[in-house]
Amino acid sequence: AVVPEERPAPAAGAAAAKKAAADADPAAEPLPDQEQEPPPAEERKPPPSAVRNSRGFLEATFFNGTAMVQVPAGEFTIGSPSGQGDADEHPAHKVFISPFWLGKSEVTFAQFDAFCADSGRPPPADEGWGRGSRPVIHVSWEDADAYCRWLSQKSGRRFRLPSEAEWEKAARERYPWGRKSPDRTLVNMKGRDDGYEFTAPVGAFPP
């Protein structure tokens, strides 16, 4: 998943890597009940191609067929309740997250293979599961960060990996469709009775 910020892309390289690292640093998270500084107005402005999807969220398609959905601003409780999760997930506390854009689906092999071909990187193995519209596998954090920087160079927009807080806010409903337990009509299950023995093409199941 990647996040485009609504501003022209800066020069790729050390600055982009430093920004991605800062986003992932827990120390950068606001203190309990402390609001983050809102981004400038030009960063909050949606792209001209953005439209409301069936669930009322702004959605847009960027370079390389990258479909993104805007996650609205809001306050939520980050971390795990007492007695659950790991030590670094405590204490649970409230944070305010400004609006941001997140990938609607996993990055596909087709998208990542285009990046590899253009940048001269070896394409990742697919284990015989299939390429094309299937989600890319065997990708490290460094690979994902490089892909974001490539998208930035190609699109003129700033792409980066989401912070831990942004990812948690986007996933608070537990599953994309809500809190109903998954079944073979909602998600790719192990085995062939859902139509796919291994990974399924992105978008094959209800969002």
Short mmCIF file of C-alpha atoms in Angstrom, two decimals:
data_model
loop_
_atom_site.label_atom_id
_atom_site.label_comp_id
_atom_site.label_asym_id
_atom_site.label_seq_id
_atom_site.Cartn_x
_atom_site.Cartn_y
_atom_site.Cartn_z
CA ALA A 1 0.00 0.00 0.00
CA VAL A 2 1.26 3.45 -0.77
CA VAL A 3 0.12 6.97 -0.01
CA PRO A 4 0.32 9.87 -2.49
CA GLU A 5 0.62 13.29 -0.90
CA GLU A 6 -1.10 16.05 -2.84
CA ARG A 7 1.96 18.04 -3.88
CA PRO A 8 4.66 17.85 -6.57
CA ALA A 9 7.25 15.16 -5.97
CA PRO A 10 10.59 16.31 -4.51
CA ALA A 11 13.87 14.89 -5.75
CA ALA A 12 14.04 11.16 -5.08
CA GLY A 13 16.80 9.69 -2.98
CA ALA A 14 17.96 10.30 0.58
CA ALA A 15 15.23 12.82 1.38
CA ALA A 16 12.47 10.40 0.36
CA ALA A 17 14.04 7.55 2.31
CA LYS A 18 14.40 9.78 5.37
CA LYS A 19 10.71 10.77 5.15
CA ALA A 20 9.63 7.13 4.93
CA ALA A 21 11.82 6.25 7.89
CA ALA A 22 10.39 9.14 9.91
CA ASP A 23 6.85 8.00 9.20
CA ALA A 24 7.66 4.55 10.55
CA ASP A 25 9.32 5.90 13.72
CA PRO A 26 7.01 5.40 16.74
CA ALA A 27 8.62 8.43 18.35
CA ALA A 28 7.06 10.56 15.65
CA GLU A 29 3.56 9.64 16.83
CA PRO A 30 1.69 12.40 18.73
CA LEU A 31 1.26 12.12 22.46
CA PRO A 32 -2.13 11.01 23.85
CA ASP A 33 -4.92 13.46 22.96
CA GLN A 34 -2.48 15.60 20.97
CA GLU A 35 -3.57 16.55 17.46
CA GLN A 36 -1.20 16.43 14.53
CA GLU A 37 -0.52 19.61 12.62
CA PRO A 38 -2.86 19.55 9.59
CA PRO A 39 -1.15 19.45 6.19
CA PRO A 40 -1.20 22.54 3.96
CA ALA A 41 -4.39 23.16 1.97
CA GLU A 42 -2.72 22.14 -1.30
CA GLU A 43 -1.91 18.71 0.17
CA ARG A 44 -5.53 18.14 1.21
CA LYS A 45 -6.90 19.01 -2.22
CA PRO A 46 -8.03 15.81 -4.03
CA PRO A 47 -6.77 15.14 -7.55
CA PRO A 48 -9.06 16.24 -10.41
CA SER A 49 -9.87 12.62 -11.24
CA ALA A 50 -11.19 11.79 -7.75
CA VAL A 51 -14.81 10.58 -7.51
CA ARG A 52 -16.96 9.21 -4.71
CA ASN A 53 -17.18 5.43 -4.72
CA SER A 54 -20.21 3.36 -3.66
CA ARG A 55 -19.22 3.66 0.01
CA GLY A 56 -18.84 7.44 -0.15
CA PHE A 57 -15.03 7.62 -0.09
CA LEU A 58 -13.00 9.64 -2.59
CA GLU A 59 -11.23 7.35 -5.04
CA ALA A 60 -8.75 8.08 -7.83
CA THR A 61 -6.42 6.21 -10.18
CA PHE A 62 -2.84 7.39 -10.49
CA PHE A 63 0.16 6.36 -12.58
CA ASN A 64 0.58 2.66 -13.45
CA GLY A 65 -3.09 1.91 -12.67
CA THR A 66 -2.56 2.60 -8.96
CA ALA A 67 -6.07 2.93 -7.50
CA MET A 68 -6.20 4.86 -4.22
CA VAL A 69 -8.90 5.61 -1.67
CA GLN A 70 -8.83 8.62 0.66
CA VAL A 71 -9.01 7.76 4.34
CA PRO A 72 -10.75 10.71 6.06
CA ALA A 73 -9.18 12.59 8.95
CA GLY A 74 -10.19 11.59 12.42
CA GLU A 75 -9.23 10.56 15.91
CA PHE A 76 -8.94 6.91 16.89
CA THR A 77 -7.36 4.77 19.60
CA ILE A 78 -4.07 3.23 18.53
CA GLY A 79 -2.55 0.23 20.30
CA SER A 80 -3.90 -2.86 22.01
CA PRO A 81 -6.10 -3.11 25.11
CA SER A 82 -4.40 -4.08 28.36
CA GLY A 83 -3.59 -7.80 28.40
CA GLN A 84 -3.53 -8.11 24.61
CA GLY A 85 -0.81 -7.67 22.01
CA ASP A 86 2.91 -7.02 22.44
CA ALA A 87 4.61 -4.65 24.86
CA ASP A 88 5.25 -2.03 22.17
CA GLU A 89 1.48 -1.76 21.55
CA HIS A 90 0.86 -0.28 25.02
CA PRO A 91 -0.52 1.90 26.32
CA ALA A 92 -3.41 2.37 23.91
CA HIS A 93 -3.92 6.09 23.31
CA LYS A 94 -5.80 8.48 21.07
CA VAL A 95 -4.19 10.09 18.04
CA PHE A 96 -5.52 12.37 15.32
CA ILE A 97 -4.66 11.46 11.73
CA SER A 98 -4.98 13.93 8.86
CA PRO A 99 -6.62 12.67 5.64
CA PHE A 100 -4.39 10.47 3.49
CA TRP A 101 -4.62 8.21 0.44
CA LEU A 102 -4.07 4.46 0.62
CA GLY A 103 -3.89 1.78 -2.06
CA LYS A 104 -7.28 0.21 -2.75
CA SER A 105 -5.67 -3.19 -3.25
CA GLU A 106 -2.32 -4.89 -3.07
CA VAL A 107 0.31 -3.90 -5.63
CA THR A 108 0.04 -6.39 -8.48
CA PHE A 109 2.79 -8.30 -10.23
CA ALA A 110 2.01 -6.36 -13.41
CA GLN A 111 2.60 -3.04 -11.63
CA PHE A 112 5.73 -4.21 -9.83
CA ASP A 113 7.13 -5.94 -12.92
CA ALA A 114 6.83 -2.64 -14.84
CA PHE A 115 8.88 -0.98 -12.10
CA CYS A 116 11.50 -3.75 -12.25
CA ALA A 117 11.77 -3.55 -16.05
CA ASP A 118 12.15 0.24 -15.96
CA SER A 119 14.65 0.30 -13.10
CA GLY A 120 16.69 -2.75 -14.03
CA ARG A 121 15.83 -4.65 -10.84
CA PRO A 122 15.34 -8.43 -11.01
CA PRO A 123 11.62 -9.28 -10.81
CA PRO A 124 10.51 -11.23 -7.72
CA ALA A 125 9.64 -14.91 -7.97
CA ASP A 126 5.96 -15.86 -8.10
CA GLU A 127 6.27 -19.47 -6.81
CA GLY A 128 4.19 -20.56 -9.79
CA TRP A 129 1.11 -18.85 -8.33
CA GLY A 130 0.73 -16.50 -11.30
CA ARG A 131 1.66 -12.92 -12.14
CA GLY A 132 -0.36 -10.22 -13.91
CA SER A 133 -3.20 -9.07 -11.67
CA ARG A 134 -2.19 -11.23 -8.72
CA PRO A 135 -0.63 -9.52 -5.68
CA VAL A 136 3.15 -9.31 -5.81
CA ILE A 137 5.05 -11.49 -3.31
CA HIS A 138 8.67 -11.75 -2.15
CA VAL A 139 8.98 -7.98 -1.75
CA SER A 140 11.06 -6.50 1.10
CA TRP A 141 10.52 -3.15 2.84
CA GLU A 142 13.41 -1.77 0.78
CA ASP A 143 11.76 -3.04 -2.44
CA ALA A 144 8.45 -1.41 -1.47
CA ASP A 145 10.17 1.89 -0.62
CA ALA A 146 12.01 1.86 -3.96
CA TYR A 147 8.70 1.21 -5.74
CA CYS A 148 7.17 4.25 -4.00
CA ARG A 149 10.09 6.44 -5.05
CA TRP A 150 9.74 5.18 -8.63
CA LEU A 151 6.03 6.05 -8.61
CA SER A 152 6.96 9.52 -7.35
CA GLN A 153 9.41 10.05 -10.19
CA LYS A 154 6.97 8.80 -12.83
CA SER A 155 3.82 10.51 -11.60
CA GLY A 156 5.07 13.84 -10.23
CA ARG A 157 3.31 13.11 -6.93
CA ARG A 158 4.89 12.10 -3.64
CA PHE A 159 4.32 8.41 -2.87
CA ARG A 160 5.50 6.78 0.34
CA LEU A 161 4.73 3.83 2.58
CA PRO A 162 2.01 4.46 5.18
CA SER A 163 2.96 5.02 8.78
CA GLU A 164 1.99 2.47 11.41
CA ALA A 165 -0.73 4.82 12.71
CA GLU A 166 -2.15 5.41 9.21
CA TRP A 167 -2.27 1.69 8.48
CA GLU A 168 -3.97 0.96 11.79
CA LYS A 169 -6.56 3.70 11.26
CA ALA A 170 -7.38 2.32 7.79
CA ALA A 171 -7.76 -1.21 9.18
CA ARG A 172 -9.86 -0.42 12.26
CA GLU A 173 -12.94 -2.09 10.82
CA ARG A 174 -11.04 -5.40 11.03
CA TYR A 175 -11.88 -6.45 7.47
CA PRO A 176 -12.55 -4.35 4.33
CA TRP A 177 -16.23 -5.37 4.40
CA GLY A 178 -16.73 -4.84 8.17
CA ARG A 179 -16.54 -7.20 11.14
CA LYS A 180 -18.21 -10.27 9.63
CA SER A 181 -15.92 -13.30 9.74
CA PRO A 182 -14.37 -14.13 6.35
CA ASP A 183 -15.70 -16.92 4.17
CA ARG A 184 -15.00 -18.07 0.61
CA THR A 185 -17.43 -15.50 -0.82
CA LEU A 186 -15.51 -12.61 0.80
CA VAL A 187 -11.85 -13.59 0.70
CA ASN A 188 -9.48 -16.12 -0.85
CA MET A 189 -9.40 -19.13 1.48
CA LYS A 190 -6.84 -21.93 1.51
CA GLY A 191 -7.69 -24.58 -1.05
CA ARG A 192 -9.55 -24.56 -4.36
CA ASP A 193 -13.19 -24.35 -3.32
CA ASP A 194 -13.15 -20.55 -3.75
CA GLY A 195 -11.79 -20.83 -7.29
CA TYR A 196 -8.14 -20.07 -6.49
CA GLU A 197 -5.61 -22.55 -5.15
CA PHE A 198 -3.12 -19.86 -4.13
CA THR A 199 -3.42 -16.06 -4.41
CA ALA A 200 -6.40 -14.52 -6.20
CA PRO A 201 -6.32 -11.58 -8.64
CA VAL A 202 -6.77 -8.29 -6.77
CA GLY A 203 -10.38 -7.18 -6.69
CA ALA A 204 -11.66 -10.76 -7.11
CA PHE A 205 -13.71 -10.48 -3.90
CA PRO A 206 -16.01 -7.76 -2.49
CA PRO A 207 -14.16 -4.71 -1.06
#
